[in-house]
PDB file of C-alpha atoms and ligand atoms in Angstrom:
ATOM      1  CA  MET G  23       0.037  -0.109   0.225  1.00 88.00           C
ATOM      2  CA  ILE G  24       1.235   3.400  -0.903  1.00 89.00           C
ATOM      3  CA  VAL G  25       0.734   6.341   0.966  1.00 89.00           C
ATOM      4  CA  ASP G  26       1.382  10.062  -0.265  1.00 88.00           C
ATOM      5  CA  LEU G  27       3.092  11.907   2.399  1.00 84.00           C
ATOM      6  CA  LYS G  28       1.352  15.066   1.117  1.00 84.00           C
ATOM      7  CA  SER G  29      -1.696  13.521   2.259  1.00 88.00           C
ATOM      8  CA  ILE G  30      -0.591  13.312   6.249  1.00 87.00           C
ATOM      9  CA  SER G  31      -1.395  16.072   8.554  1.00 84.00           C
ATOM     10  CA  ASP G  32      -1.066  16.121  12.210  1.00 84.00           C
ATOM     11  CA  ASP G  33      -3.698  14.383  12.620  1.00 89.00           C
ATOM     12  CA  PRO G  34      -2.655  10.785  12.140  1.00 91.00           C
ATOM     13  CA  ARG G  35      -3.816   8.803   9.488  1.00 93.00           C
ATOM     14  CA  HIS G  36      -4.524   5.083  10.554  1.00 96.00           C
ATOM     15  CA  PHE G  37      -3.660   2.057   8.328  1.00 95.00           C
ATOM     16  CA  ASN G  38      -4.798  -1.642   9.386  1.00 96.00           C
ATOM     17  CA  LEU G  39      -3.245  -4.297   6.803  1.00 95.00           C
ATOM     18  CA  THR G  40      -3.995  -8.148   7.099  1.00 96.00           C
ATOM     19  CA  LEU G  41      -1.310  -9.441   4.775  1.00 95.00           C
ATOM     20  CA  GLU G  42      -2.153 -13.491   4.307  1.00 94.00           C
ATOM     21  CA  ARG G  43       0.538 -15.804   3.957  1.00 90.00           C
ATOM     22  CA  ALA G  44       0.906 -15.079   0.155  1.00 89.00           C
ATOM     23  CA  TRP G  45       2.339 -11.905   1.108  1.00 91.00           C
ATOM     24  CA  TRP G  46       5.504 -13.069   1.555  1.00 85.00           C
ATOM     25  CA  PRO G  47       5.704 -16.650   0.582  1.00 77.00           C
ATOM     26  CA  ASP G  48       8.477 -19.176   1.394  1.00 75.00           C
ATOM     27  CA  THR G  49      10.998 -18.277  -1.660  1.00 72.00           C
ATOM     28  CA  GLY G  50      12.848 -21.453  -1.243  1.00 68.00           C
ATOM     29  CA  GLU G  51      15.931 -19.453  -0.433  1.00 69.00           C
ATOM     30  CA  ASP G  52      18.355 -21.591   1.841  1.00 65.00           C
ATOM     31  CA  GLY G  53      17.801 -18.362   4.257  1.00 80.00           C
ATOM     32  CA  ARG G  54      16.701 -17.972   7.675  1.00 86.00           C
ATOM     33  CA  PHE G  55      13.457 -16.290   7.005  1.00 89.00           C
ATOM     34  CA  LEU G  56      10.866 -18.588   5.370  1.00 91.00           C
ATOM     35  CA  GLY G  57       7.818 -16.534   5.229  1.00 91.00           C
ATOM     36  CA  LEU G  58       4.651 -16.283   6.781  1.00 93.00           C
ATOM     37  CA  ASP G  59       2.891 -18.640   8.744  1.00 93.00           C
ATOM     38  CA  GLY G  60      -0.640 -17.278   8.697  1.00 93.00           C
ATOM     39  CA  PRO G  61      -1.763 -14.074   8.178  1.00 95.00           C
ATOM     40  CA  LEU G  62       0.028 -11.045   9.665  1.00 96.00           C
ATOM     41  CA  GLU G  63      -2.070  -8.268  11.058  1.00 98.00           C
ATOM     42  CA  ALA G  64      -0.677  -4.874  10.709  1.00 97.00           C
ATOM     43  CA  SER G  65      -1.800  -1.350  12.006  1.00 97.00           C
ATOM     44  CA  LEU G  66       0.160   1.768  11.569  1.00 96.00           C
ATOM     45  CA  SER G  67      -0.485   5.652  12.040  1.00 95.00           C
ATOM     46  CA  ILE G  68       1.276   8.157  10.310  1.00 93.00           C
ATOM     47  CA  SER G  69       1.158  11.795  11.495  1.00 92.00           C
ATOM     48  CA  LYS G  70       3.122  14.919  10.784  1.00 88.00           C
ATOM     49  CA  THR G  71       4.372  17.663  12.961  1.00 84.00           C
ATOM     50  CA  ASP G  72       6.400  20.539  11.088  1.00 80.00           C
ATOM     51  CA  GLN G  73       8.449  18.499   8.844  1.00 76.00           C
ATOM     52  CA  VAL G  74       8.684  15.413  10.445  1.00 83.00           C
ATOM     53  CA  TYR G  75       6.352  12.478   9.959  1.00 86.00           C
ATOM     54  CA  LEU G  76       6.093   9.899  12.584  1.00 89.00           C
ATOM     55  CA  LEU G  77       5.345   6.462  11.755  1.00 91.00           C
ATOM     56  CA  GLU G  78       4.136   3.928  14.547  1.00 94.00           C
ATOM     57  CA  GLY G  79       2.779   0.731  14.148  1.00 95.00           C
ATOM     58  CA  ARG G  80       2.550  -2.925  15.398  1.00 97.00           C
ATOM     59  CA  LEU G  81       2.673  -6.388  13.657  1.00 97.00           C
ATOM     60  CA  ASN G  82       1.615  -9.318  14.686  1.00 98.00           C
ATOM     61  CA  GLY G  83       1.271 -12.659  13.514  1.00 97.00           C
ATOM     62  CA  ARG G  84       3.759 -15.767  12.853  1.00 95.00           C
ATOM     63  CA  LEU G  85       6.704 -16.363  10.734  1.00 94.00           C
ATOM     64  CA  ARG G  86       8.255 -19.329   9.558  1.00 93.00           C
ATOM     65  CA  ILE G  87      12.088 -19.756  10.447  1.00 93.00           C
ATOM     66  CA  ARG G  88      14.851 -21.789  10.284  1.00 93.00           C
ATOM     67  CA  CYS G  89      16.531 -23.195  13.067  1.00 95.00           C
ATOM     68  CA  ASP G  90      20.176 -22.513  13.435  1.00 94.00           C
ATOM     69  CA  ARG G  91      21.037 -25.524  14.849  1.00 95.00           C
ATOM     70  CA  CYS G  92      18.901 -28.456  13.081  1.00 96.00           C
ATOM     71  CA  LEU G  93      18.371 -26.450  10.227  1.00 93.00           C
ATOM     72  CA  GLU G  94      14.308 -27.553  10.308  1.00 94.00           C
ATOM     73  CA  PRO G  95      11.787 -24.765  10.193  1.00 93.00           C
ATOM     74  CA  TYR G  96       9.877 -23.768  12.995  1.00 95.00           C
ATOM     75  CA  SER G  97       7.052 -21.115  14.030  1.00 95.00           C
ATOM     76  CA  GLN G  98       7.609 -18.299  16.157  1.00 94.00           C
ATOM     77  CA  ASP G  99       5.238 -15.544  17.411  1.00 95.00           C
ATOM     78  CA  LEU G 100       5.666 -12.055  16.093  1.00 95.00           C
ATOM     79  CA  ASP G 101       4.393  -9.206  18.141  1.00 96.00           C
ATOM     80  CA  CYS G 102       6.457  -6.192  18.025  1.00 94.00           C
ATOM     81  CA  ASP G 103       5.887  -2.150  18.111  1.00 95.00           C
ATOM     82  CA  PHE G 104       7.790  -0.077  15.995  1.00 92.00           C
ATOM     83  CA  SER G 105       8.182   3.890  15.866  1.00 90.00           C
ATOM     84  CA  PHE G 106      10.637   5.832  13.664  1.00 83.00           C
ATOM     85  CA  SER G 107      10.135   9.319  12.448  1.00 84.00           C
ATOM     86  CA  LEU G 108      11.390  10.495   8.830  1.00 79.00           C
ATOM     87  CA  ALA G 109      12.680  14.257   9.136  1.00 71.00           C
ATOM     88  CA  ALA G 110      11.661  15.362   5.595  1.00 64.00           C
ATOM     89  CA  SER G 111      10.989  18.457   3.344  1.00 54.00           C
ATOM     90  CA  LEU G 112       8.798  18.967   0.689  1.00 53.00           C
ATOM     91  CA  SER G 113      10.020  21.141  -1.958  1.00 51.00           C
ATOM     92  CA  ASP G 114       8.156  23.772  -3.601  1.00 47.00           C
ATOM     93  CA  ASP G 115       5.098  23.438  -5.572  1.00 45.00           C
ATOM     94  CA  GLU G 116       5.223  21.031  -8.577  1.00 43.00           C
ATOM     95  CA  SER G 117       7.779  18.888  -7.323  1.00 44.00           C
ATOM     96  CA  THR G 118       7.036  16.176  -4.721  1.00 48.00           C
ATOM     97  CA  GLU G 119      10.224  15.383  -3.736  1.00 50.00           C
ATOM     98  CA  VAL G 120      11.134  14.634  -0.126  1.00 53.00           C
ATOM     99  CA  GLU G 121      14.630  15.723   1.107  1.00 55.00           C
ATOM    100  CA  LEU G 122      15.566  13.885   4.045  1.00 53.00           C
ATOM    101  CA  GLU G 123      17.822  15.906   6.338  1.00 49.00           C
ATOM    102  CA  GLU G 124      19.149  12.912   8.654  1.00 47.00           C
ATOM    103  CA  GLU G 125      20.707   9.826   7.707  1.00 48.00           C
ATOM    104  CA  ASP G 126      17.755   7.310   8.452  1.00 50.00           C
ATOM    105  CA  LEU G 127      17.562   3.548   7.660  1.00 48.00           C
ATOM    106  CA  SER G 128      14.427   4.288   6.632  1.00 53.00           C
ATOM    107  CA  VAL G 129      15.178   6.758   3.490  1.00 55.00           C
ATOM    108  CA  GLU G 130      14.932   4.308   1.241  1.00 60.00           C
ATOM    109  CA  PHE G 131      11.194   4.072   1.730  1.00 66.00           C
ATOM    110  CA  VAL G 132      10.661   7.439   0.482  1.00 74.00           C
ATOM    111  CA  LYS G 133      10.267   7.747  -3.080  1.00 72.00           C
ATOM    112  CA  GLU G 134       8.793  11.078  -4.663  1.00 76.00           C
ATOM    113  CA  GLY G 135       6.941  11.997  -1.792  1.00 80.00           C
ATOM    114  CA  GLN G 136       5.454   8.255  -1.216  1.00 84.00           C
ATOM    115  CA  ILE G 137       6.255   5.586   1.478  1.00 86.00           C
ATOM    116  CA  GLU G 138       5.250   2.055   0.641  1.00 88.00           C
ATOM    117  CA  LEU G 139       3.989   0.475   3.897  1.00 91.00           C
ATOM    118  CA  ASP G 140       4.766  -2.912   2.679  1.00 91.00           C
ATOM    119  CA  GLU G 141       8.495  -2.400   2.178  1.00 89.00           C
ATOM    120  CA  ILE G 142       8.215  -0.436   5.807  1.00 90.00           C
ATOM    121  CA  ILE G 143       6.670  -3.985   7.214  1.00 93.00           C
ATOM    122  CA  ARG G 144       9.047  -5.959   5.653  1.00 91.00           C
ATOM    123  CA  GLU G 145      11.784  -4.226   7.321  1.00 89.00           C
ATOM    124  CA  GLN G 146      10.243  -4.617  10.529  1.00 91.00           C
ATOM    125  CA  VAL G 147       9.471  -8.051  10.090  1.00 92.00           C
ATOM    126  CA  TYR G 148      13.197  -8.705   9.238  1.00 89.00           C
ATOM    127  CA  LEU G 149      14.192  -6.542  12.211  1.00 89.00           C
ATOM    128  CA  SER G 150      12.328  -8.354  14.873  1.00 90.00           C
ATOM    129  CA  LEU G 151      14.021 -11.617  13.907  1.00 89.00           C
ATOM    130  CA  PRO G 152      15.996 -12.848  16.740  1.00 85.00           C
ATOM    131  CA  MET G 153      19.814 -13.052  16.473  1.00 88.00           C
ATOM    132  CA  LYS G 154      19.801 -16.776  16.905  1.00 90.00           C
ATOM    133  CA  SER G 155      17.237 -18.912  15.985  1.00 93.00           C
ATOM    134  CA  GLN G 156      16.640 -21.774  17.565  1.00 94.00           C
ATOM    135  CA  CYS G 157      13.851 -24.593  17.271  1.00 96.00           C
ATOM    136  CA  ARG G 158      13.744 -25.219  21.104  1.00 94.00           C
ATOM    137  CA  GLU G 159      15.672 -24.895  23.908  1.00 93.00           C
ATOM    138  CA  SER G 160      16.724 -28.532  23.981  1.00 95.00           C
ATOM    139  CA  CYS G 161      17.433 -28.740  20.147  1.00 97.00           C
ATOM    140  CA  LEU G 162      20.407 -30.801  19.704  1.00 96.00           C
ATOM    141  CA  GLY G 163      21.620 -29.873  16.204  1.00 96.00           C
ATOM    142  CA  LEU G 164      23.225 -31.895  13.199  1.00 95.00           C
ATOM    143  CA  CYS G 165      26.120 -34.367  14.231  1.00 95.00           C
ATOM    144  CA  PRO G 166      29.285 -31.951  12.776  1.00 93.00           C
ATOM    145  CA  ILE G 167      30.960 -35.396  11.312  1.00 94.00           C
ATOM    146  CA  CYS G 168      27.916 -36.916   9.771  1.00 95.00           C
ATOM    147  CA  GLY G 169      25.204 -34.583   9.672  1.00 94.00           C
ATOM    148  CA  THR G 170      22.668 -36.454  11.498  1.00 95.00           C
ATOM    149  CA  ASP G 171      19.666 -34.795  12.718  1.00 96.00           C
ATOM    150  CA  LEU G 172      20.186 -35.753  16.361  1.00 95.00           C
ATOM    151  CA  ASN G 173      16.822 -34.424  17.538  1.00 96.00           C
ATOM    152  CA  LYS G 174      15.810 -37.576  15.356  1.00 95.00           C
ATOM    153  CA  THR G 175      18.247 -40.214  15.150  1.00 94.00           C
ATOM    154  CA  LYS G 176      21.266 -40.843  16.956  1.00 92.00           C
ATOM    155  CA  CYS G 177      24.662 -41.517  14.949  1.00 93.00           C
ATOM    156  CA  VAL G 178      27.856 -43.593  16.110  1.00 91.00           C
ATOM    157  CA  CYS G 179      30.123 -40.755  15.609  1.00 89.00           C
ATOM    158  CA  GLN G 180      30.285 -39.211  19.041  1.00 65.00           C
ATOM    159  CA  GLN G 181      29.785 -42.325  21.061  1.00 61.00           C
ATOM    160  CA  LYS G 182      32.303 -43.388  23.303  1.00 51.00           C
ATOM    161  CA  LYS G 183      33.838 -46.406  22.623  1.00 45.00           C
ATOM    162  CA  GLY G 184      32.895 -48.994  25.441  1.00 45.00           C
ATOM    163  CA  HIS G 185      35.531 -50.831  27.886  1.00 47.00           C
ATOM    164  CA  PRO G 186      36.813 -53.504  26.187  1.00 46.00           C
ATOM    165  CA  GLY G 187      37.504 -56.144  28.633  1.00 45.00           C
ATOM    166  CA  PHE G 188      34.465 -57.487  29.728  1.00 44.00           C
ATOM    167  CA  SER G 189      34.125 -60.718  28.351  1.00 42.00           C
ATOM    168  CA  LYS G 190      30.799 -62.279  28.586  1.00 45.00           C
ATOM    169  CA  LEU G 191      30.244 -65.353  30.776  1.00 44.00           C
ATOM    170  CA  LYS G 192      27.497 -66.513  29.090  1.00 43.00           C
ATOM    171  CA  GLY G 193      27.165 -70.326  28.888  1.00 44.00           C
ATOM    172  CA  LEU G 194      29.445 -71.259  31.359  1.00 48.00           C
ATOM    173  CA  ARG G 195      28.208 -73.827  33.664  1.00 52.00           C
ATOM    174  CA  PHE G 196      29.169 -76.138  35.994  1.00 54.00           C
ATOM    175  CA  ARG G 197      27.696 -79.476  36.338  1.00 54.00           C
ATOM    176  CA  GLY G 198      27.065 -80.888  39.573  1.00 53.00           C
ATOM    177  CA  ASP G 199      27.461 -84.491  40.428  1.00 49.00           C
TER     178      ASP G 199
HETATM  179 ZN1  LIG W 227      16.281 -27.137  16.058  1.00 83.76          ZN
HETATM  180 ZN1  LIG W 228      27.389 -38.483  13.248  1.00 83.76          ZN
END
């Protein structure tokens, strides 16, 4: 959804979007983020004071993420708030160009006086991702030697060798009288 910054005044405009799973499908890339796991609810408000636009929002949904340890996908709740401001000046009359006065990560989202809400939401989803993703506390990960998923099966690589020397005594019998 594209919002023209000229339509924003000091009275905040509110946007509520429900982004379906297909909005950000798993592209099959071998990345960590694998797309949405159900609809993503996004509510944003944009207001303007002098030459500063304030964007505030909230995201709520579920994400598909690849576990760093076992590389299997898992689902994780997304529930985050964000807010940032854009310091901008609209140049005169015809031109709707927005000049940004400060370095801001979000500069790239302003094009010809318009912002693309979807892009902002994507960025916020990325920012919400954990530094380390782990499907569960107890994830055993992959065997570093053979690559077996140790959550599913055991492999022999890391098993300590048993003590030799215990010979089996089975079959030994004493005959009485
Ligand atoms: Zn895992
Ligand atoms: Zn192994």
